Short mmCIF file of C-alpha atoms in Angstrom, two decimals:
data_model
loop_
_atom_site.label_atom_id
_atom_site.label_comp_id
_atom_site.label_asym_id
_atom_site.label_seq_id
_atom_site.Cartn_x
_atom_site.Cartn_y
_atom_site.Cartn_z
CA MET A 419 -12.29 21.11 -2.60
CA ASN A 420 -12.76 17.46 -3.25
CA ILE A 421 -10.72 17.47 -6.43
CA LEU A 422 -7.95 19.22 -4.55
CA HIS A 423 -7.95 16.35 -2.07
CA TYR A 424 -7.48 13.82 -4.89
CA TRP A 425 -4.75 15.94 -6.45
CA ARG A 426 -2.81 16.32 -3.23
CA ALA A 427 -3.13 12.66 -2.35
CA MET A 428 -1.89 11.57 -5.76
CA TRP A 429 1.13 13.82 -5.58
CA GLY A 430 1.78 12.61 -2.07
CA ILE A 431 1.85 9.01 -3.27
CA ILE A 432 3.97 9.72 -6.37
CA GLY A 433 6.35 11.94 -4.41
CA ARG A 434 6.90 9.28 -1.79
CA GLU A 435 7.60 6.62 -4.40
CA LEU A 436 10.10 8.76 -6.33
CA TRP A 437 11.80 9.89 -3.16
CA ARG A 438 12.12 6.35 -1.91
CA PHE A 439 13.53 5.26 -5.24
CA VAL A 440 16.19 7.98 -5.19
CA ARG A 441 17.05 7.10 -1.60
CA GLN A 442 17.47 3.40 -2.29
CA ARG A 443 20.59 3.69 -4.37
CA GLU A 444 21.11 -0.07 -4.63
CA ARG A 445 17.69 -0.45 -6.18
CA PHE A 446 18.44 2.27 -8.70
CA ILE A 447 21.75 0.73 -9.68
CA SER A 448 20.46 -2.83 -9.89
CA ALA A 449 17.53 -1.67 -11.98
CA LEU A 450 20.05 -0.25 -14.44
CA VAL A 451 22.66 -2.97 -14.29
CA ARG A 452 20.22 -5.73 -15.26
CA PRO A 453 19.35 -4.42 -18.74
CA LEU A 454 22.90 -3.18 -19.29
CA VAL A 455 24.29 -6.64 -18.66
CA TRP A 456 21.90 -7.97 -21.27
CA LEU A 457 22.89 -5.25 -23.68
CA PHE A 458 26.67 -5.37 -23.23
CA ILE A 459 27.15 -9.09 -22.76
CA PHE A 460 24.21 -11.13 -23.97
CA ALA A 461 23.50 -9.03 -27.05
CA ALA A 462 27.15 -8.72 -27.96
CA GLY A 463 27.56 -12.48 -27.79
CA PHE A 464 24.41 -13.09 -29.81
CA ARG A 465 25.22 -10.59 -32.49
CA ALA A 466 27.24 -13.15 -34.38
CA ALA A 467 24.77 -15.99 -33.95
CA LEU A 468 21.63 -14.22 -35.05
CA GLY A 469 21.09 -12.65 -38.44
CA LEU A 470 18.25 -10.19 -38.62
CA ALA A 471 16.45 -9.37 -41.85
CA ILE A 472 15.00 -5.95 -42.39
CA SER A 473 11.59 -5.73 -40.78
CA PRO A 474 9.51 -2.73 -39.68
CA PRO A 475 10.04 -0.35 -37.99
CA TYR A 476 13.70 -0.72 -39.03
CA GLU A 477 14.67 0.48 -42.49
CA THR A 478 18.13 -1.00 -42.70
CA TYR A 479 19.96 -4.00 -41.39
CA ILE A 480 20.42 -3.55 -37.70
CA LEU A 481 22.70 -4.94 -35.08
CA TYR A 482 21.22 -7.29 -32.50
CA GLU A 483 21.89 -4.67 -29.81
CA VAL A 484 19.57 -2.29 -31.58
CA TYR A 485 16.89 -4.94 -31.86
CA ILE A 486 17.05 -5.90 -28.21
CA THR A 487 16.95 -2.34 -26.81
CA PRO A 488 13.13 -1.90 -26.81
CA GLY A 489 12.85 -5.34 -25.27
CA LEU A 490 15.16 -4.28 -22.49
CA MET A 491 13.13 -1.12 -21.96
CA GLY A 492 10.11 -3.36 -21.55
CA MET A 493 12.14 -5.54 -19.22
CA ILE A 494 12.86 -2.56 -16.99
CA GLN A 495 9.15 -1.87 -16.77
CA LEU A 496 8.27 -5.52 -16.27
CA PHE A 497 10.66 -5.82 -13.33
CA ASN A 498 9.55 -2.50 -12.00
CA GLY A 499 5.90 -3.53 -12.12
CA MET A 500 6.70 -6.77 -10.32
CA GLN A 501 8.89 -4.93 -7.83
CA SER A 502 6.02 -2.58 -6.97
CA SER A 503 3.81 -5.59 -6.59
CA LEU A 504 6.40 -7.12 -4.28
CA SER A 505 6.56 -3.92 -2.27
CA MET A 506 2.77 -3.88 -2.01
CA VAL A 507 2.77 -7.37 -0.55
CA TYR A 508 5.56 -6.30 1.77
CA ASP A 509 3.71 -3.10 2.67
CA ARG A 510 0.62 -5.10 3.38
CA GLU A 511 2.47 -7.39 5.71
CA MET A 512 4.21 -4.46 7.34
CA GLY A 513 1.05 -2.41 7.61
CA SER A 514 1.90 0.71 5.62
CA MET A 515 -0.52 -0.45 2.94
CA ARG A 516 -3.17 -0.28 5.63
CA ILE A 517 -2.35 3.36 6.31
CA LEU A 518 -3.03 4.03 2.66
CA MET A 519 -6.23 2.00 2.66
CA VAL A 520 -7.75 3.80 5.66
CA CYS A 521 -7.39 7.22 4.12
CA PRO A 522 -10.74 8.68 3.09
CA LEU A 523 -10.47 8.20 -0.68
CA PRO A 524 -11.94 5.53 -2.91
CA ARG A 525 -9.80 2.45 -3.11
CA TRP A 526 -9.61 2.36 -6.92
CA PHE A 527 -8.14 5.86 -6.82
CA LEU A 528 -5.50 4.85 -4.29
CA LEU A 529 -4.55 1.86 -6.43
CA VAL A 530 -4.37 3.97 -9.59
CA SER A 531 -2.17 6.51 -7.77
CA LYS A 532 0.11 3.77 -6.55
CA LEU A 533 0.28 2.50 -10.12
CA VAL A 534 1.06 5.92 -11.61
CA ALA A 535 3.76 6.34 -8.97
CA GLY A 536 5.36 3.04 -10.02
CA VAL A 537 5.16 3.98 -13.71
CA SER A 538 6.88 7.32 -13.05
CA VAL A 539 9.77 5.50 -11.43
CA SER A 540 10.04 3.05 -14.33
CA ILE A 541 10.08 5.84 -16.91
CA VAL A 542 12.94 7.59 -15.13
CA GLN A 543 14.84 4.29 -15.25
CA VAL A 544 14.15 3.77 -18.94
CA TYR A 545 15.42 7.21 -19.92
CA VAL A 546 18.61 6.76 -17.92
CA PHE A 547 19.07 3.41 -19.69
CA LEU A 548 18.48 5.03 -23.09
CA THR A 549 21.08 7.67 -22.31
CA ILE A 550 23.69 5.05 -21.53
CA ALA A 551 22.68 3.06 -24.60
CA TRP A 552 23.19 6.16 -26.74
CA PHE A 553 26.85 6.20 -25.78
CA TYR A 554 26.94 2.57 -26.88
CA ASP A 555 25.90 3.71 -30.37
CA ILE A 556 22.25 2.84 -30.06
CA GLU A 557 20.87 6.00 -31.54
CA PRO A 558 17.21 6.01 -32.43
CA PRO A 559 15.95 9.20 -34.11
CA LEU A 560 15.47 12.15 -31.77
CA VAL A 561 11.74 12.19 -32.35
CA GLY A 562 11.68 8.62 -31.02
CA TYR A 563 12.72 9.82 -27.59
CA PHE A 564 9.63 11.98 -27.58
CA TRP A 565 7.13 9.43 -28.95
CA VAL A 566 8.34 6.67 -26.73
CA PHE A 567 7.17 8.62 -23.68
CA PRO A 568 3.41 8.01 -24.13
CA ALA A 569 4.16 4.44 -25.18
CA LEU A 570 6.09 3.91 -21.95
CA ILE A 571 3.20 5.30 -19.94
CA LEU A 572 0.80 2.77 -21.41
CA SER A 573 3.16 -0.19 -21.26
CA GLY A 574 4.15 0.77 -17.71
CA LEU A 575 0.52 1.00 -16.67
CA MET A 576 -0.23 -2.38 -18.18
CA LEU A 577 2.70 -4.14 -16.50
CA GLY A 578 2.09 -2.29 -13.25
CA ALA A 579 -1.58 -3.29 -13.26
CA LEU A 580 -0.49 -6.89 -13.77
CA GLY A 581 1.76 -6.52 -10.73
CA LEU A 582 -1.10 -5.06 -8.70
CA LEU A 583 -3.34 -7.90 -9.70
CA LEU A 584 -0.72 -10.45 -8.69
CA SER A 585 -0.15 -8.67 -5.39
CA SER A 586 -3.82 -9.06 -4.56
CA PHE A 587 -3.49 -12.81 -5.02
CA ILE A 588 -0.19 -13.41 -3.32
CA LYS A 589 -0.89 -13.97 0.31
CA GLN A 590 2.64 -13.97 1.55
CA LEU A 591 5.97 -12.61 0.59
CA GLU A 592 7.49 -16.08 0.24
CA ASN A 593 5.27 -16.81 -2.73
CA PHE A 594 7.02 -14.15 -4.70
CA ALA A 595 9.67 -16.55 -5.98
CA GLY A 596 6.81 -18.31 -7.74
CA VAL A 597 5.92 -15.10 -9.52
CA MET A 598 9.48 -14.84 -10.80
CA ASN A 599 9.41 -18.38 -12.17
CA PHE A 600 5.90 -18.48 -13.51
CA VAL A 601 5.26 -14.91 -14.60
CA ILE A 602 8.37 -12.82 -15.22
CA PHE A 603 10.56 -15.41 -16.96
CA PRO A 604 7.92 -16.91 -19.26
CA MET A 605 6.62 -13.47 -20.12
CA PHE A 606 10.06 -12.20 -20.98
CA PHE A 607 11.34 -15.22 -22.90
CA MET A 608 8.10 -15.90 -24.74
CA SER A 609 8.01 -12.46 -26.23
CA THR A 610 9.45 -10.40 -29.03
CA ALA A 611 11.91 -8.79 -26.62
CA LEU A 612 14.80 -11.06 -27.57
CA TYR A 613 13.88 -12.43 -30.99
CA PRO A 614 11.48 -11.34 -33.70
CA LEU A 615 8.26 -13.25 -34.25
CA TRP A 616 9.13 -14.58 -37.71
CA LYS A 617 12.30 -16.08 -36.32
CA MET A 618 10.26 -17.92 -33.69
CA LYS A 619 7.87 -19.24 -36.33
CA GLU A 620 10.77 -21.01 -37.99
CA SER A 621 11.36 -23.08 -34.88
CA SER A 622 7.94 -23.54 -33.33
CA GLU A 623 4.43 -22.62 -34.39
CA LEU A 624 3.17 -22.89 -30.81
CA LEU A 625 5.86 -20.60 -29.44
CA HIS A 626 5.03 -18.15 -32.17
CA SER A 627 1.38 -17.88 -31.19
CA LEU A 628 2.16 -17.79 -27.47
CA ALA A 629 4.52 -14.90 -28.07
CA PHE A 630 2.05 -13.18 -30.32
CA TYR A 631 -0.71 -13.20 -27.70
CA ASN A 632 1.63 -12.37 -24.83
CA PRO A 633 0.73 -8.83 -23.71
CA PHE A 634 4.37 -8.19 -22.94
CA SER A 635 5.23 -8.73 -26.63
CA GLN A 636 2.67 -6.16 -27.63
CA ALA A 637 3.98 -3.69 -25.08
CA VAL A 638 7.50 -4.22 -26.44
CA GLU A 639 6.30 -3.73 -30.03
CA LEU A 640 4.49 -0.55 -29.01
CA ILE A 641 7.75 0.74 -27.53
CA ARG A 642 9.81 -0.47 -30.50
CA PHE A 643 7.68 1.33 -33.06
CA ALA A 644 7.35 4.49 -30.95
CA LEU A 645 11.11 4.63 -30.53
CA TYR A 646 11.36 4.96 -34.32
CA GLY A 647 8.58 7.54 -34.49
CA GLN A 648 5.92 5.07 -35.65
CA PHE A 649 2.59 4.08 -34.23
CA ASN A 650 1.69 0.40 -34.00
CA GLU A 651 -2.07 0.44 -33.76
CA TYR A 652 -2.56 -3.25 -33.03
CA ALA A 653 0.00 -3.19 -30.22
CA PHE A 654 -1.60 -0.07 -28.81
CA ILE A 655 -5.10 -1.56 -28.70
CA TYR A 656 -3.86 -4.87 -27.37
CA THR A 657 -1.81 -3.23 -24.61
CA PHE A 658 -4.66 -0.93 -23.70
CA CYS A 659 -7.16 -3.80 -23.43
CA ALA A 660 -4.72 -5.82 -21.34
CA PHE A 661 -4.25 -2.83 -19.05
CA SER A 662 -8.03 -2.38 -18.60
CA PHE A 663 -8.49 -6.04 -17.88
CA PHE A 664 -5.67 -6.25 -15.30
CA MET A 665 -6.72 -3.00 -13.64
CA ILE A 666 -10.36 -3.94 -13.22
CA ALA A 667 -9.38 -7.33 -11.87
CA ALA A 668 -6.95 -5.70 -9.42
CA VAL A 669 -9.59 -3.27 -8.13
CA ILE A 670 -11.90 -6.21 -7.55
CA GLY A 671 -9.05 -8.05 -5.88
CA TYR A 672 -8.59 -5.22 -3.41
CA ASN A 673 -12.30 -4.78 -2.69
CA PRO A 674 -12.79 -5.63 0.97
CA SER A 675 -15.96 -7.63 0.47
CA LYS A 676 -15.12 -9.40 -2.78
CA GLY A 677 -11.40 -9.66 -3.09
CA MET A 678 -8.43 -11.42 -1.63
CA MET A 679 -9.45 -11.00 1.97
CA MET A 680 -12.61 -12.93 1.37
CA LYS A 681 -10.63 -15.64 -0.36
CA LYS A 682 -8.88 -16.21 2.90
CA GLY A 683 -12.23 -17.50 4.05
CA GLY A 684 -13.78 -14.53 5.79
CA LYS A 685 -17.55 -14.28 5.84
CA MET B 1394 -20.50 18.49 5.46
CA SER B 1395 -24.22 19.24 5.49
CA ILE B 1396 -26.06 20.48 8.56
CA GLN B 1397 -27.88 17.21 8.79
CA SER B 1398 -24.74 15.17 8.83
CA SER B 1399 -23.00 17.41 11.34
CA GLN B 1400 -25.96 17.02 13.66
CA ARG B 1401 -25.72 13.31 13.27
CA ASN B 1402 -22.07 13.60 14.06
CA GLU B 1403 -22.70 15.38 17.36
CA GLN B 1404 -25.33 13.01 18.62
CA ALA B 1405 -23.73 9.71 17.71
CA ALA B 1406 -21.13 7.82 19.68
CA ALA B 1407 -17.66 8.04 18.15
CA LEU B 1408 -17.78 4.32 17.50
CA SER B 1409 -20.74 2.05 17.73
CA ILE B 1410 -20.65 -1.62 16.89
CA GLU B 1411 -23.80 -3.70 16.76
CA ASP B 1412 -24.16 -7.42 16.52
CA LEU B 1413 -20.94 -7.88 14.61
CA SER B 1414 -19.96 -11.39 13.57
CA PHE B 1415 -17.15 -12.56 11.35
CA SER B 1416 -15.61 -15.91 10.56
CA TYR B 1417 -12.55 -17.24 8.77
CA SER B 1418 -13.19 -20.50 6.92
CA GLY B 1419 -16.00 -21.46 9.23
CA ARG B 1420 -14.15 -20.59 12.43
CA LYS B 1421 -15.89 -17.78 14.28
CA ALA B 1422 -13.49 -14.94 15.00
CA LEU B 1423 -16.18 -12.53 16.21
CA ASP B 1424 -19.52 -13.56 17.60
CA LYS B 1425 -22.26 -10.93 17.95
CA VAL B 1426 -20.01 -8.23 19.29
CA SER B 1427 -21.73 -5.00 20.36
CA PHE B 1428 -20.33 -1.98 22.18
CA SER B 1429 -19.82 1.73 21.77
CA VAL B 1430 -17.10 4.24 22.52
CA LYS B 1431 -18.03 7.82 23.36
CA SER B 1432 -15.95 10.95 23.13
CA SER B 1433 -13.73 11.80 26.13
CA GLU B 1434 -13.64 8.11 26.92
CA CYS B 1435 -10.69 5.79 26.83
CA THR B 1436 -11.94 2.28 26.27
CA ILE B 1437 -9.49 -0.52 26.84
CA LEU B 1438 -10.10 -3.67 24.87
CA LEU B 1439 -8.55 -6.48 26.81
CA GLY B 1440 -8.23 -10.02 25.59
CA PRO B 1441 -5.72 -12.83 25.22
CA ASN B 1442 -4.17 -13.53 21.81
CA GLY B 1443 -6.78 -14.84 19.44
CA ALA B 1444 -9.65 -13.12 21.26
CA GLY B 1445 -10.63 -11.33 18.05
CA LYS B 1446 -9.11 -7.92 18.73
CA SER B 1447 -7.17 -7.74 15.49
CA THR B 1448 -10.11 -8.98 13.44
CA LEU B 1449 -12.25 -6.30 15.02
CA PHE B 1450 -9.71 -3.65 14.08
CA SER B 1451 -9.48 -4.97 10.53
CA LEU B 1452 -13.23 -4.65 10.21
CA ILE B 1453 -13.33 -1.12 11.63
CA THR B 1454 -10.56 -0.03 9.24
CA ARG B 1455 -12.23 -1.90 6.38
CA LEU B 1456 -9.49 -4.28 5.53
CA TYR B 1457 -12.37 -6.74 5.35
CA ASP B 1458 -16.11 -6.34 5.30
CA SER B 1459 -18.49 -8.12 7.53
CA HIS B 1460 -21.83 -9.37 6.29
CA HIS B 1461 -23.34 -9.55 9.75
CA GLY B 1462 -23.86 -6.57 11.99
CA ASN B 1463 -22.72 -3.02 11.48
CA ILE B 1464 -20.05 -0.54 12.45
CA GLN B 1465 -20.65 3.19 12.65
CA LEU B 1466 -18.13 5.95 13.13
CA CYS B 1467 -19.77 9.15 14.39
CA GLY B 1468 -23.02 7.87 12.96
CA PHE B 1469 -21.58 6.99 9.53
CA ASP B 1470 -21.77 3.39 8.41
CA VAL B 1471 -18.26 2.25 7.44
CA LYS B 1472 -19.58 0.18 4.56
CA LYS B 1473 -22.03 2.61 3.03
CA GLU B 1474 -20.53 5.97 3.97
CA THR B 1475 -16.94 4.84 4.01
CA ARG B 1476 -15.26 8.14 3.30
CA ASN B 1477 -17.28 10.15 5.83
CA ALA B 1478 -16.53 7.47 8.38
CA LEU B 1479 -12.81 7.18 7.65
CA THR B 1480 -12.29 10.95 7.85
CA ARG B 1481 -13.10 10.67 11.54
CA LEU B 1482 -10.73 7.82 12.22
CA GLY B 1483 -7.11 7.85 13.34
CA VAL B 1484 -5.26 4.54 13.62
CA VAL B 1485 -2.03 3.27 15.09
CA PHE B 1486 -1.46 -0.28 13.91
CA GLN B 1487 0.37 -2.93 15.82
CA GLN B 1488 3.30 -3.04 13.45
CA THR B 1489 5.05 0.19 12.75
CA THR B 1490 3.93 1.73 9.49
CA LEU B 1491 6.49 4.49 9.14
CA ASP B 1492 8.94 4.66 6.27
CA LEU B 1493 12.28 4.10 7.95
CA ASP B 1494 14.33 5.82 5.28
CA LEU B 1495 12.28 9.00 5.29
CA THR B 1496 12.42 11.72 7.93
CA VAL B 1497 9.73 12.23 10.54
CA MET B 1498 8.54 15.27 8.63
CA GLN B 1499 8.36 13.42 5.28
CA ASN B 1500 6.37 10.62 6.85
CA LEU B 1501 3.88 13.06 8.29
CA ARG B 1502 3.71 15.07 5.07
CA TYR B 1503 2.72 11.90 3.24
CA HIS B 1504 -0.15 11.46 5.62
CA THR B 1505 -1.35 15.06 5.33
CA ALA B 1506 -1.28 14.68 1.54
CA LEU B 1507 -3.44 11.57 1.77
CA GLN B 1508 -5.84 13.54 3.93
CA GLY B 1509 -5.87 16.34 1.36
CA MET B 1510 -4.54 19.07 3.65
CA SER B 1511 -3.04 22.25 2.25
CA ARG B 1512 0.67 22.84 2.79
CA LYS B 1513 0.08 25.61 5.27
CA LEU B 1514 -2.42 23.69 7.34
CA ALA B 1515 -0.24 20.59 7.20
CA LYS B 1516 2.76 22.49 8.51
CA GLN B 1517 0.77 23.95 11.35
CA ARG B 1518 -0.86 20.66 12.34
CA ILE B 1519 2.40 18.72 12.17
CA GLN B 1520 4.06 21.24 14.47
CA GLN B 1521 1.17 21.10 16.94
CA GLU B 1522 1.01 17.34 17.14
CA LEU B 1523 4.77 16.79 17.25
CA GLU B 1524 5.13 19.38 20.00
CA ARG B 1525 2.44 17.65 21.98
CA MET B 1526 4.42 14.42 21.73
CA CYS B 1527 7.70 16.27 22.45
CA MET B 1528 9.09 15.22 19.08
CA TYR B 1529 9.16 18.49 17.15
CA GLU B 1530 12.87 19.09 17.50
CA ARG B 1531 13.52 15.66 15.99
CA ARG B 1532 11.42 16.27 12.89
CA SER B 1533 14.34 16.23 10.46
CA GLU B 1534 15.76 12.93 11.65
CA LYS B 1535 15.25 9.75 9.72
CA VAL B 1536 12.79 7.42 11.42
CA ARG B 1537 15.46 4.70 11.42
CA GLN B 1538 17.42 6.75 13.96
CA LEU B 1539 14.54 6.85 16.45
CA ASN B 1540 13.97 4.25 19.14
CA GLY B 1541 10.77 2.22 19.35
CA GLY B 1542 9.08 4.52 21.83
CA HIS B 1543 9.77 7.61 19.76
CA ARG B 1544 8.56 5.92 16.60
CA ARG B 1545 5.32 5.17 18.36
CA ARG B 1546 4.95 8.78 19.42
CA VAL B 1547 5.39 9.86 15.81
CA GLU B 1548 2.71 7.39 14.79
CA ILE B 1549 0.31 8.72 17.38
CA ALA B 1550 1.03 12.27 16.24
CA ARG B 1551 0.38 11.14 12.67
CA ALA B 1552 -2.92 9.51 13.57
CA LEU B 1553 -4.10 12.81 15.07
CA LEU B 1554 -3.08 15.17 12.26
CA HIS B 1555 -6.51 15.26 10.63
CA LYS B 1556 -8.26 15.71 14.01
CA PRO B 1557 -10.12 12.43 14.13
CA ALA B 1558 -12.96 11.84 16.59
CA LEU B 1559 -11.82 8.30 17.30
CA LEU B 1560 -8.30 7.00 17.81
CA LEU B 1561 -7.73 3.26 17.41
CA LEU B 1562 -4.61 1.83 19.00
CA ASP B 1563 -3.77 -1.80 18.31
CA GLU B 1564 -1.36 -2.93 21.02
CA PRO B 1565 0.81 0.14 20.53
CA THR B 1566 3.19 -0.61 23.38
CA THR B 1567 4.20 -4.11 22.31
CA GLY B 1568 7.96 -4.48 22.45
CA LEU B 1569 8.63 -1.20 24.22
CA ASP B 1570 10.55 -0.79 27.47
CA VAL B 1571 8.74 0.24 30.64
CA PRO B 1572 9.46 4.00 30.59
CA SER B 1573 8.44 4.31 26.91
CA ARG B 1574 5.29 2.36 27.61
CA GLN B 1575 4.36 4.50 30.57
CA SER B 1576 4.93 7.70 28.68
CA ILE B 1577 2.69 6.57 25.81
CA VAL B 1578 -0.06 5.46 28.16
CA GLU B 1579 0.13 8.85 29.88
CA HIS B 1580 0.14 10.78 26.64
CA VAL B 1581 -2.94 9.02 25.34
CA HIS B 1582 -4.89 9.49 28.56
CA GLN B 1583 -3.92 13.15 28.51
CA LEU B 1584 -5.33 13.43 24.98
CA VAL B 1585 -8.62 11.95 26.08
CA ALA B 1586 -8.84 14.44 28.96
CA ASP B 1587 -7.69 17.50 27.00
CA GLN B 1588 -9.10 16.97 23.55
CA GLY B 1589 -12.28 15.04 24.21
CA LEU B 1590 -10.97 12.31 21.92
CA ALA B 1591 -12.55 8.86 21.95
CA VAL B 1592 -9.94 6.11 22.21
CA LEU B 1593 -10.21 2.38 21.66
CA TRP B 1594 -7.05 0.72 22.90
CA ALA B 1595 -6.44 -2.97 22.36
CA THR B 1596 -3.93 -4.55 24.70
CA HIS B 1597 -3.19 -7.56 26.80
CA LEU B 1598 -1.24 -5.58 29.38
CA ILE B 1599 -3.34 -4.89 32.43
CA ASP B 1600 -1.11 -2.21 33.92
CA GLU B 1601 -2.04 0.14 31.07
CA ILE B 1602 -5.51 0.63 32.45
CA TYR B 1603 -6.41 3.78 34.40
CA PRO B 1604 -9.17 3.71 37.04
CA GLN B 1605 -11.40 6.05 35.02
CA ASP B 1606 -11.18 3.94 31.85
CA GLN B 1607 -13.95 1.93 30.28
CA LEU B 1608 -13.14 -1.73 29.94
CA ILE B 1609 -14.17 -4.43 27.50
CA ILE B 1610 -12.92 -7.96 28.03
CA MET B 1611 -13.08 -10.23 25.01
CA HIS B 1612 -12.47 -13.94 24.79
CA LYS B 1613 -12.92 -16.32 21.85
CA GLY B 1614 -14.63 -13.70 19.73
CA GLN B 1615 -17.18 -12.68 22.31
CA VAL B 1616 -17.49 -9.70 24.60
CA ARG B 1617 -17.42 -11.25 28.06
CA VAL B 1618 -17.93 -8.04 30.03
CA LYS B 1619 -18.04 -4.29 29.45
CA GLY B 1620 -18.34 -1.23 31.68
CA SER B 1621 -16.22 1.06 33.82
CA VAL B 1622 -13.38 -0.51 35.76
CA ASP B 1623 -15.49 -0.47 38.96
CA GLU B 1624 -18.47 -2.02 37.23
CA VAL B 1625 -16.38 -4.79 35.77
CA LEU B 1626 -14.90 -5.59 39.17
CA LYS B 1627 -18.39 -5.66 40.66
CA ILE B 1628 -19.93 -7.83 37.95
CA THR B 1629 -17.13 -10.35 38.16
CA SER B 1630 -16.86 -10.01 41.96
CA SER B 1631 -13.14 -9.66 41.63
CA ALA B 1632 -10.70 -7.67 43.68
CA SER B 1633 -8.51 -6.70 40.74
CA ILE B 1634 -8.69 -6.46 36.97
CA ASN B 1635 -6.14 -9.22 36.85
CA GLU B 1636 -8.49 -11.52 38.69
CA ALA B 1637 -11.50 -10.48 36.58
CA PHE B 1638 -9.50 -11.09 33.43
CA ARG B 1639 -8.39 -14.52 34.59
CA ARG B 1640 -11.89 -15.55 35.51
CA LEU B 1641 -13.40 -14.41 32.25
CA THR B 1642 -10.76 -15.89 30.01
CA GLN B 1643 -10.29 -19.20 31.74
CA GLY B 1644 -13.82 -20.40 31.30
CA GLU B 1645 -15.39 -19.58 34.66
CA ASN B 1646 -18.95 -18.40 34.37
CA VAL B 1647 -19.99 -14.99 35.56
#
């Protein structure tokens, strides 16, 4: 009986999120246009400027577009995670978060459901992106499309948990611009999404280590290897640990007696 | 639910608050608040802005926790037996919490899912509650197309889907026109009479009070007076609730 309650609630939350996503056509299109602009314009322009040596998981010389694709998949998930976090802050201000929080289920479960719902949306986006990219001659092996699925679940969970954690700290919607400047951009640019690590090492040792320890880099590497049917163990463990850390912190952040509400000064 | 807990449920008041205090950064928002709400009673919580009504609601719904005092719903402590307590609670928040782009039905379905209801039961309950609020024929419309009064009705229907023992209403008529307000006030009082529901209604609008209601007047985080409308008038030696309210919230001693 009890398990049925959890099951129904989780599907309720995921269903609502997917339905809302389909309904908000502008959100769907903008979520797709962003990585496509990077792929069609930025990558095309950079192709000439950047020479890429053969490095795993690639077995031949590759075009810059091919290199950047897993990074853009990660980007979709990064923005999606932050967007869910934004919508949580918005929901909290508008009250619908409170409807969720007063339902008779443990709070960690509600947060995990919300997270899984966000990840489902991001995975739909990534596969649509991959389909368009395929027509643009970015053709990873078929088995990659299968293996990248579990990788996307983990990377999506990690980035979503980061979003949740941030949403528990952001008190107001206006502060979200700060998240863009101080979280999304640094995470994206200081990662292996746009340039390989060894290339960064040539220009700056510091940048190299920052990128190496950036969880977003590891999520991108996990996706990159999975897309070519390979398993990157280090990236997997790193992403998983980052996910656990962010998730636990987020659950604490949403705990009514310990978290954000108390930080507002309540006693 | 065990026999023991259902017994507890029958005996206890729908809501009982004892000695509840809460402060934000040193400023006291609630100061030793105690009162209870029984079933078949509509209790109006009256107070000017900043009296502590919203804080009180946030504590009952566990948006925050209080370290002083306790809150029980049907005998279940909201902090220790949260889920048992929350099962018995229906809430209508001050701001609308419906998804504007979804239909009435989808919004309610979401709620029944969160409450773990089966599809069949959900369908039946949604029909019952929407019919009671005269909204059933509009179930397939998007919430965006409804006016403020109708949205409120949907929210009240939603709050009742899981048959709670206590309904919390946080200034539900704010921003509505007079006819919509009247119809909601009537509907809620009807529910109390027909269903034996316990209602706690926060407002600052005096004309929403019925003669048979219980009244609590709060000011600066404290309960200034509580009792039936007649009792309150007697205690404050006032001729009207308006006068009693003015006296209690403008610093005159009782």
